[in-house]
Coordinates of C-alpha atoms in Angstrom, one line a residue:
X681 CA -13.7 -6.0 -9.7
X682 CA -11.3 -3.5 -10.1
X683 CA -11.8 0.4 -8.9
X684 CA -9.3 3.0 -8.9
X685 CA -9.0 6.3 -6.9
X686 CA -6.7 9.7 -7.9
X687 CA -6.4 13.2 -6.6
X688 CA -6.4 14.4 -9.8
X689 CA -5.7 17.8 -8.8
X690 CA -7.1 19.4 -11.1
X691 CA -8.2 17.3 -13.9
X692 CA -7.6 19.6 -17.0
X693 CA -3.8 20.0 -16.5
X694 CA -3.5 16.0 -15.6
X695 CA -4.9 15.5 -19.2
X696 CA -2.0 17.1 -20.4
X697 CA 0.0 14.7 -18.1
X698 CA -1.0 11.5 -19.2
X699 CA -4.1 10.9 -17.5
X700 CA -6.2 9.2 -20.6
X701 CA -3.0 7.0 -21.0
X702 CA -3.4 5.6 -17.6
X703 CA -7.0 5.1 -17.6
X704 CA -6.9 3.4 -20.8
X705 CA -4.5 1.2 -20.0
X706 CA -6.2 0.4 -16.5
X707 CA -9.6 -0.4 -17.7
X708 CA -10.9 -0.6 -14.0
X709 CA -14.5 -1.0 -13.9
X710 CA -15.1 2.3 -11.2
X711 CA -12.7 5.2 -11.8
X712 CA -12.6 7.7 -9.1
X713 CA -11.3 11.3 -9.1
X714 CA -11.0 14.1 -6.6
X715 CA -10.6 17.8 -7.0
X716 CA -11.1 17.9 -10.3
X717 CA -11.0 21.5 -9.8
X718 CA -14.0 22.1 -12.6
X719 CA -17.5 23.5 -13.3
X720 CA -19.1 21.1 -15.7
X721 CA -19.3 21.5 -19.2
X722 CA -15.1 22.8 -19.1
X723 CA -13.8 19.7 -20.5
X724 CA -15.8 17.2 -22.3
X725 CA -14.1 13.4 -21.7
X726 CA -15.2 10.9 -24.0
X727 CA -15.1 7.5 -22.3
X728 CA -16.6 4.6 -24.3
X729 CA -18.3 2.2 -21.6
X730 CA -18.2 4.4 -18.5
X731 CA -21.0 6.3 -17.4
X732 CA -19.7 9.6 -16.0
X733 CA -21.0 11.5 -12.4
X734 CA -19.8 14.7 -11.7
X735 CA -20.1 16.9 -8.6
X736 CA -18.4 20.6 -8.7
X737 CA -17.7 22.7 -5.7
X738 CA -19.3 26.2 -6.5
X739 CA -16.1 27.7 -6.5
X740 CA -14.5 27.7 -9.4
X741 CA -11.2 25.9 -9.3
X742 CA -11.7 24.1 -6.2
X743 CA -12.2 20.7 -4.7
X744 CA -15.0 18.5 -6.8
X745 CA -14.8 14.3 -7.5
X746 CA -16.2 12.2 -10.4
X747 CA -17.2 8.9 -11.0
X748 CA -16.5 6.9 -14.0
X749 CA -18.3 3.3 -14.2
X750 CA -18.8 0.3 -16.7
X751 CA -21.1 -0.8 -13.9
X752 CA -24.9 1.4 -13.9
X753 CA -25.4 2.4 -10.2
X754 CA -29.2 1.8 -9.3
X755 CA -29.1 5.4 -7.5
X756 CA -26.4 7.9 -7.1
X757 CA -26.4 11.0 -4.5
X758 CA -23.8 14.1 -3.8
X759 CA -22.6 15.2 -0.6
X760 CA -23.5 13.6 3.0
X761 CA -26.8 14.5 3.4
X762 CA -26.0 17.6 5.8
X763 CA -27.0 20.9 4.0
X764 CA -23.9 22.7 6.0
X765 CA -21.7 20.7 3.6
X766 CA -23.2 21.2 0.6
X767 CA -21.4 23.5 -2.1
X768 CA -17.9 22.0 -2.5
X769 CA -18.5 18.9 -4.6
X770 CA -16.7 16.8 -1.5
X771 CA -18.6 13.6 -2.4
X772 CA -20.6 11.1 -4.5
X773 CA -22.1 7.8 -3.5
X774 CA -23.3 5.3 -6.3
X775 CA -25.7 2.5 -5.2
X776 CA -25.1 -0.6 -6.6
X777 CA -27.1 -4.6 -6.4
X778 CA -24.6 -5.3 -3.0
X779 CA -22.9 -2.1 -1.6
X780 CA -22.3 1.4 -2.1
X781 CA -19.5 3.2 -3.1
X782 CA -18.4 6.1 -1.5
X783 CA -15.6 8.4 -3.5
X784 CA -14.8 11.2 -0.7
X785 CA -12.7 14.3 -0.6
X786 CA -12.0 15.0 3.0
X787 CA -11.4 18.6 3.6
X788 CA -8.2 19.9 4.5
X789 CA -7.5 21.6 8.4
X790 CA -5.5 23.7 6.8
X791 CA -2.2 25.6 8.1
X792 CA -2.1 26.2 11.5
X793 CA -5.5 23.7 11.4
X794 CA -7.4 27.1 10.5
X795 CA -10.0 24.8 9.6
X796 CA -9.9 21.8 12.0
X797 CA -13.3 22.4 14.0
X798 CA -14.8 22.2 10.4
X799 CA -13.1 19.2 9.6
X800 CA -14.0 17.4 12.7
X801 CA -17.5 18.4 12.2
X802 CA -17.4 16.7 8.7
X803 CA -15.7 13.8 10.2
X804 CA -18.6 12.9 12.5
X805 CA -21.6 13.7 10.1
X806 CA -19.3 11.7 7.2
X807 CA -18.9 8.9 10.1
X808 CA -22.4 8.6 10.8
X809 CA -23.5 8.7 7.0
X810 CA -21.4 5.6 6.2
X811 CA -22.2 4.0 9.1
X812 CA -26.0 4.6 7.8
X813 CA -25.3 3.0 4.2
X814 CA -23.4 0.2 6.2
X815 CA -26.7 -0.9 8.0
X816 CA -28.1 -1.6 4.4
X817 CA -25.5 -3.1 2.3
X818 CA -21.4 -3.4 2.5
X819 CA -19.5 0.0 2.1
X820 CA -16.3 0.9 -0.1
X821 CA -14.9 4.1 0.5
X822 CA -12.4 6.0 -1.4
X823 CA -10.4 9.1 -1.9
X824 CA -8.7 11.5 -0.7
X825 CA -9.0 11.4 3.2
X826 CA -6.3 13.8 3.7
X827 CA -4.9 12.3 6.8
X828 CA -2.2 10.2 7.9
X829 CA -3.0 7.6 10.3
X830 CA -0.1 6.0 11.6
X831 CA 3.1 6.8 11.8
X832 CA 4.5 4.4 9.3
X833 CA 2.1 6.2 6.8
X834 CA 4.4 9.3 6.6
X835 CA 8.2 9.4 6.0
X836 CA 8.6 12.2 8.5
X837 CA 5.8 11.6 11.4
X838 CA 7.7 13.8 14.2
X839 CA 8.3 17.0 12.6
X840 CA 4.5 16.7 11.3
X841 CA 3.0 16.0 14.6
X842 CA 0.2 19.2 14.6
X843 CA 0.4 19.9 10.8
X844 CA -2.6 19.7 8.8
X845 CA -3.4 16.1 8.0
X846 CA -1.1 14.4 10.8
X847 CA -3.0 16.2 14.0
X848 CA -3.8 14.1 17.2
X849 CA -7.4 14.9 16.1
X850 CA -7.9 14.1 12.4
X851 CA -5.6 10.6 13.5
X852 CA -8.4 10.2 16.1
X853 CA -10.9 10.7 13.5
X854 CA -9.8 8.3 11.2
X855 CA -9.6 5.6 14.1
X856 CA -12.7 6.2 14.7
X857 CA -14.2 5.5 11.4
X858 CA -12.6 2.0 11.4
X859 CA -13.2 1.1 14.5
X860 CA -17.1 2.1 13.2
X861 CA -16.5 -1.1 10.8
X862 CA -14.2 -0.4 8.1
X863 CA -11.1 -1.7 6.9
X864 CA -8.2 -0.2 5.3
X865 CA -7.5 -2.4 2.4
X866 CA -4.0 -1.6 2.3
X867 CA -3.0 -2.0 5.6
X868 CA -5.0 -5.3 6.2
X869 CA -2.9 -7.2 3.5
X870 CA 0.0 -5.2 4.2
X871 CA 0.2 -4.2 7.7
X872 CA 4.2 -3.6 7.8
X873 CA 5.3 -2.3 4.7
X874 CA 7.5 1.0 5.3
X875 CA 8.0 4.2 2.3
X876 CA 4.4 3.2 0.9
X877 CA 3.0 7.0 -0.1
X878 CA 0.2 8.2 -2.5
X879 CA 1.1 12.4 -2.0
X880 CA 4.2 14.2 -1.8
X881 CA 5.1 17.5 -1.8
X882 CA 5.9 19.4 -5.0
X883 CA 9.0 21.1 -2.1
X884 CA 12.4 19.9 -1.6
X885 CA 12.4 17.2 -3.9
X886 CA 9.8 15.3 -1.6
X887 CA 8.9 12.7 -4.8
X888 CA 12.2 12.1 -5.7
X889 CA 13.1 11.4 -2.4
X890 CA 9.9 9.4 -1.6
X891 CA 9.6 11.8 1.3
X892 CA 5.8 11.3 1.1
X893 CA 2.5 10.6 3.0
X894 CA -0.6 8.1 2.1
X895 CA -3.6 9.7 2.6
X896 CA -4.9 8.1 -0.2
X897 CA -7.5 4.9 0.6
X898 CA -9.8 2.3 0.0
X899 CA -11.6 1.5 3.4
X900 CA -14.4 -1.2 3.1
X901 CA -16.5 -2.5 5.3
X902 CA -15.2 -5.2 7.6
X903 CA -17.6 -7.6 6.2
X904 CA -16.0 -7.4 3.0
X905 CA -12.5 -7.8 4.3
X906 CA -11.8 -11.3 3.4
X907 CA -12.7 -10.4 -0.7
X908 CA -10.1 -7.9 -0.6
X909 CA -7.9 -9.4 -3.3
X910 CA -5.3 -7.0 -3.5
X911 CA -4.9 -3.1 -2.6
X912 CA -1.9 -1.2 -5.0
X913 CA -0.7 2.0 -4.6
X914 CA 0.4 2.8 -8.3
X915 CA 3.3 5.8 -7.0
X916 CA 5.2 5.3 -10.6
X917 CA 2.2 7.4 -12.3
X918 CA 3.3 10.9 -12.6
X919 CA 0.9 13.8 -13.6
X920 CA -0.1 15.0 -10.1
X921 CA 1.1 15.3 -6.7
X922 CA -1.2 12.3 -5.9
X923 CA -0.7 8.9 -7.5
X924 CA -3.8 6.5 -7.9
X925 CA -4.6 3.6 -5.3
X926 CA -5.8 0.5 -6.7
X927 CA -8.4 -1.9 -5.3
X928 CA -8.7 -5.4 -6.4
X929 CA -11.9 -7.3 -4.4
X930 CA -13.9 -10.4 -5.7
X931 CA -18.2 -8.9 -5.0

């Protein structure tokens, strides 16, 4: 099975950027976006084969993911169930026969982590959701977590240390959802590799200088682990400041 996850952001200007080329030419059988930055009904895609979920933030322009699948979930819900995080189209969870997939849009602390006690807040109720799914069936998560968890997982870790995405406490946060039983798929098969980035700055060249960050993933539940059959991170593919991740796993 193959899924595929992209910060899109903004969907309607990554159309004009070759988005339809590269899901075309992927044929994965779950395509995940995030901020697609759209109320519905503003762009109509037509995708033979894939059933299509939407979830919009109420702000217009802002945040929102989608869900593309060849594969008809037996049940799909928005958001985390916590009503204080309703209203930005953060997240979309499709049931399937043997797990759930989760496609998430973290929020962002923001500069100066404005928005930090927020995030943490999300980050427990979004740890404890998963963790609730993961009593009933094997987990994939994907998205946007907007973090950096290790140092190896930015080009520039000590002149980030307190920014927004590379805090003590979002780092924390992420540790703590693995050690609640997830994987990342990308670092279990490569736990080493060096300049691997899914986001870089549209400032100083950042791209063309790979000075970037993955905050990008695929986390699965550990229980799925050994199925992972590869994990990509597909940083050639232009069209946003993202690039897509790639998950290859035998369910």
């Amino acid at each position: 099975m193959k899924l595929i996850s992209w910060n899109v952001n903004g969907l309607r200007a990554c159309l004009n950027k070759g988005w339809m080329d590269y899901f075309q030419a992927q044929d994965a059988d779950i395509f995940c976006i995030q901020e697609t930055k759209m109320q519905p009904g503003q762009v109509e895609l037509e995708l033979p084969g894939y059933t299509q979920y939407w979830h919009s933030a109420v702000k217009k322009g802002y945040s929102g993911t989608a869900v593309f699948t060849k594969i008809q979930p037996l049940r799909v819900a928005y958001d985390i169930g916590k009503p204080e995080h309703q209203g930005e189209g953060r997240a979309i969870t499709l049931e399937f026969a043997d797990f759930y997939l989760v496609n998430v849009y973290v929020p962002n602390a923001q500069r100066g982590l404005a928005r930090l006690d927020y995030r943490l807040q999300w980050e427990a109720d979004f740890r404890a959701y998963v963790q609730a799914l993961d009593a009933q069936k094997p987990v994939i998560i994907c998205g946007d977590m907007n973090v950096a968890h290790t140092e190896i997982d930015l080009k520039n870790p000590k002149s980030n240390v307190n920014n927004a995405g590379f805090s003590p406490q979002e780092r924390a946060q992420m540790t703590a959802l693995l050690d609640a039983g997830f994987v990342d798929s990308f670092r279990y098969l490569y736990p080493d590799v060096t300049g691997a980035y899914s986001w870089w700055s549209y400032m100083f060249n950042a791209r063309a200088n790979n000075a970037g960050w993955r905050i990008d993933y695929f986390l699965v539940s550990k229980r799925l682990a050994e199925r992972i059959e590869d994990s990509q991170i597909h940083a050639q593919v232009m069209g946003s400041d993202h690039c897509p991740v790639v998950l290859e796993i035998n369910l």
